[in-house]
Amino acid sequence: MTPERSANQQALAAINAADASSSKGVLRPLLLWVGPQQWFIGIYRRLGPKIDPALSRLGGGGFMKAVYGLPGMVLHTTGAKTGQARSNPLLYARDGDDFIVTGTNFGAPKHPAWTANLLAHPDAAVEVGGVKLPVTAHLITGEQWQEVFDRLVRIYPGYALYIERRGDLPPRLFRLVPKS
């Protein structure tokens, strides 16, 4: 086994252990209520990308889970146009070892830039609780899309409201597969 593969397996094991611990999150009911509100979206668009990555590293990721009660990650991508490193805090669902993320853009009728980054450069990394894991992104389409999207709605019901706001533009949905 190569050192890189061994490191990836250790990172995945650490993330799996963190995901297995349960926490209801003291702010979860509040976040589920304010999350889809336009005024909160305006605030979070500016502050979330600055605050959430730092919070996600506290206590090995336990702080975010204990406070928010939602599975959060920082997605590290390469800019589609600039080629520069980009980072975005996102909610995710798990499907085995894979991570599922969606680009709802808070219901705005356009795709968020990070989704274009993944289409242009599918090699990326997820960071959960300060543990970084290389992944490859695969766009989910067709019959599988609704089933996988429903899994995210069960975690954060606000996604269903975002869909209504987007009209005829379905959000991009990705499966992030850990590199072995």
XYZ file of C-alpha atoms in Angstrom:
180
model
C 0.000 0.000 0.000
C 1.337 3.411 -0.952
C 1.777 6.087 1.743
C -0.797 8.262 -0.057
C -3.399 5.491 -0.069
C -2.734 4.748 3.592
C -3.131 8.445 4.495
C -6.401 8.626 2.525
C -7.756 5.551 4.303
C -6.822 7.030 7.694
C -8.502 10.329 6.790
C -11.650 8.527 5.666
C -11.717 6.450 8.866
C -11.426 9.629 10.972
C -14.270 11.301 9.047
C -16.425 8.159 9.304
C -15.877 8.096 13.075
C -16.846 11.768 13.373
C -19.963 11.198 11.256
C -20.956 8.206 13.390
C -21.161 10.329 16.539
C -24.608 11.794 16.964
C -25.506 15.283 18.079
C -28.820 17.055 17.906
C -27.151 20.477 17.834
C -28.303 23.180 20.212
C -29.011 25.604 17.339
C -30.468 23.075 14.875
C -34.163 24.024 15.381
C -33.285 27.690 14.966
C -31.166 27.035 11.859
C -33.901 24.950 10.258
C -36.300 27.864 10.746
C -34.056 30.809 9.759
C -31.980 28.999 7.102
C -34.458 29.461 4.225
C -35.356 33.060 5.230
C -34.177 35.702 2.740
C -32.752 37.987 5.451
C -30.673 35.119 6.882
C -29.458 34.072 3.439
C -28.195 37.628 2.870
C -26.234 37.546 6.122
C -24.965 34.000 5.727
C -23.697 34.579 2.170
C -21.260 37.125 3.589
C -20.383 35.580 6.963
C -20.750 31.815 6.524
C -17.772 31.330 4.190
C -15.588 33.229 6.662
C -16.843 31.702 9.918
C -17.801 28.099 9.096
C -14.364 26.850 7.929
C -12.793 27.986 11.197
C -15.639 26.574 13.308
C -15.464 23.262 11.452
C -11.907 22.718 12.700
C -12.721 23.279 16.387
C -12.820 20.150 18.490
C -12.071 17.917 15.519
C -15.364 18.934 13.938
C -17.307 18.213 17.095
C -18.042 21.881 17.749
C -19.962 22.388 14.479
C -21.927 19.211 14.984
C -22.713 20.049 18.619
C -23.844 23.576 17.751
C -25.463 23.172 14.316
C -26.449 19.512 14.411
C -25.924 19.398 10.652
C -23.126 17.638 8.742
C -20.786 20.360 7.517
C -17.668 20.255 5.381
C -15.331 22.622 3.631
C -15.035 21.743 -0.046
C -11.666 22.611 -1.600
C -11.773 23.080 -5.378
C -9.736 24.639 -8.174
C -11.301 27.697 -9.797
C -12.767 26.944 -13.223
C -11.617 30.257 -14.686
C -8.711 31.282 -12.452
C -7.142 27.960 -11.536
C -6.818 29.287 -7.984
C -7.655 27.334 -4.842
C -11.211 27.912 -3.592
C -12.968 26.787 -0.400
C -16.693 26.630 0.324
C -18.552 25.494 3.454
C -21.329 23.047 2.535
C -23.774 20.637 4.078
C -23.446 17.052 2.934
C -25.050 13.637 3.063
C -23.220 10.331 3.066
C -23.744 7.360 0.785
C -21.348 4.723 2.049
C -17.914 6.332 1.857
C -19.111 8.930 -0.686
C -20.197 12.494 0.083
C -23.236 14.067 -1.588
C -23.422 17.855 -2.050
C -25.750 20.148 -3.969
C -25.423 23.650 -5.360
C -28.779 25.244 -4.567
C -27.233 28.718 -4.239
C -29.853 29.450 -1.538
C -32.550 29.283 -4.200
C -31.020 31.885 -6.535
C -31.709 31.095 -10.209
C -28.043 30.473 -11.060
C -25.488 27.813 -10.222
C -22.900 28.623 -7.539
C -19.337 28.994 -8.823
C -18.046 25.982 -6.903
C -20.215 23.705 -9.072
C -18.519 25.050 -12.224
C -15.192 24.456 -10.485
C -16.058 20.776 -9.975
C -17.209 20.387 -13.579
C -13.949 21.892 -14.852
C -11.680 20.260 -12.251
C -13.310 17.191 -10.660
C -10.286 16.487 -8.462
C -11.044 18.211 -5.166
C -10.859 17.644 -1.405
C -13.341 17.596 1.443
C -12.419 18.746 4.916
C -14.475 17.498 7.833
C -13.389 18.367 11.348
C -9.973 19.477 10.171
C -9.371 16.183 8.336
C -8.768 16.659 4.613
C -9.552 13.898 2.114
C -8.959 13.956 -1.665
C -12.056 13.165 -3.736
C -13.223 13.012 -7.332
C -16.522 14.719 -8.202
C -19.173 13.053 -10.354
C -22.252 14.979 -11.500
C -25.484 13.156 -10.616
C -28.194 13.350 -13.282
C -31.167 11.410 -14.590
C -33.273 9.033 -12.552
C -30.810 8.987 -9.659
C -31.044 12.758 -9.111
C -34.360 12.907 -7.195
C -33.559 9.985 -4.918
C -30.199 11.461 -3.958
C -31.567 15.005 -3.605
C -34.308 13.729 -1.271
C -31.567 12.409 1.017
C -30.231 15.962 1.364
C -33.729 17.346 2.009
C -34.097 14.926 4.924
C -30.967 16.475 6.454
C -31.913 20.086 5.678
C -35.557 20.682 4.634
C -34.693 24.202 3.425
C -33.348 22.635 0.227
C -36.943 21.902 -0.844
C -37.766 25.623 -0.559
C -34.662 26.552 -2.529
C -35.865 24.301 -5.371
C -39.161 26.207 -5.548
C -37.283 29.520 -5.839
C -35.025 28.256 -8.641
C -37.889 27.656 -11.071
C -36.855 25.451 -13.995
C -33.153 25.355 -13.083
C -32.450 22.238 -11.016
C -29.377 22.528 -8.800
C -26.279 20.578 -9.674
C -25.826 17.537 -7.492
C -22.453 15.816 -6.981
C -21.154 12.565 -5.609
C -17.688 13.091 -4.147
C -15.854 9.782 -4.229
C -12.797 9.408 -1.969
C -9.570 8.595 -3.783
C -8.054 5.292 -2.810
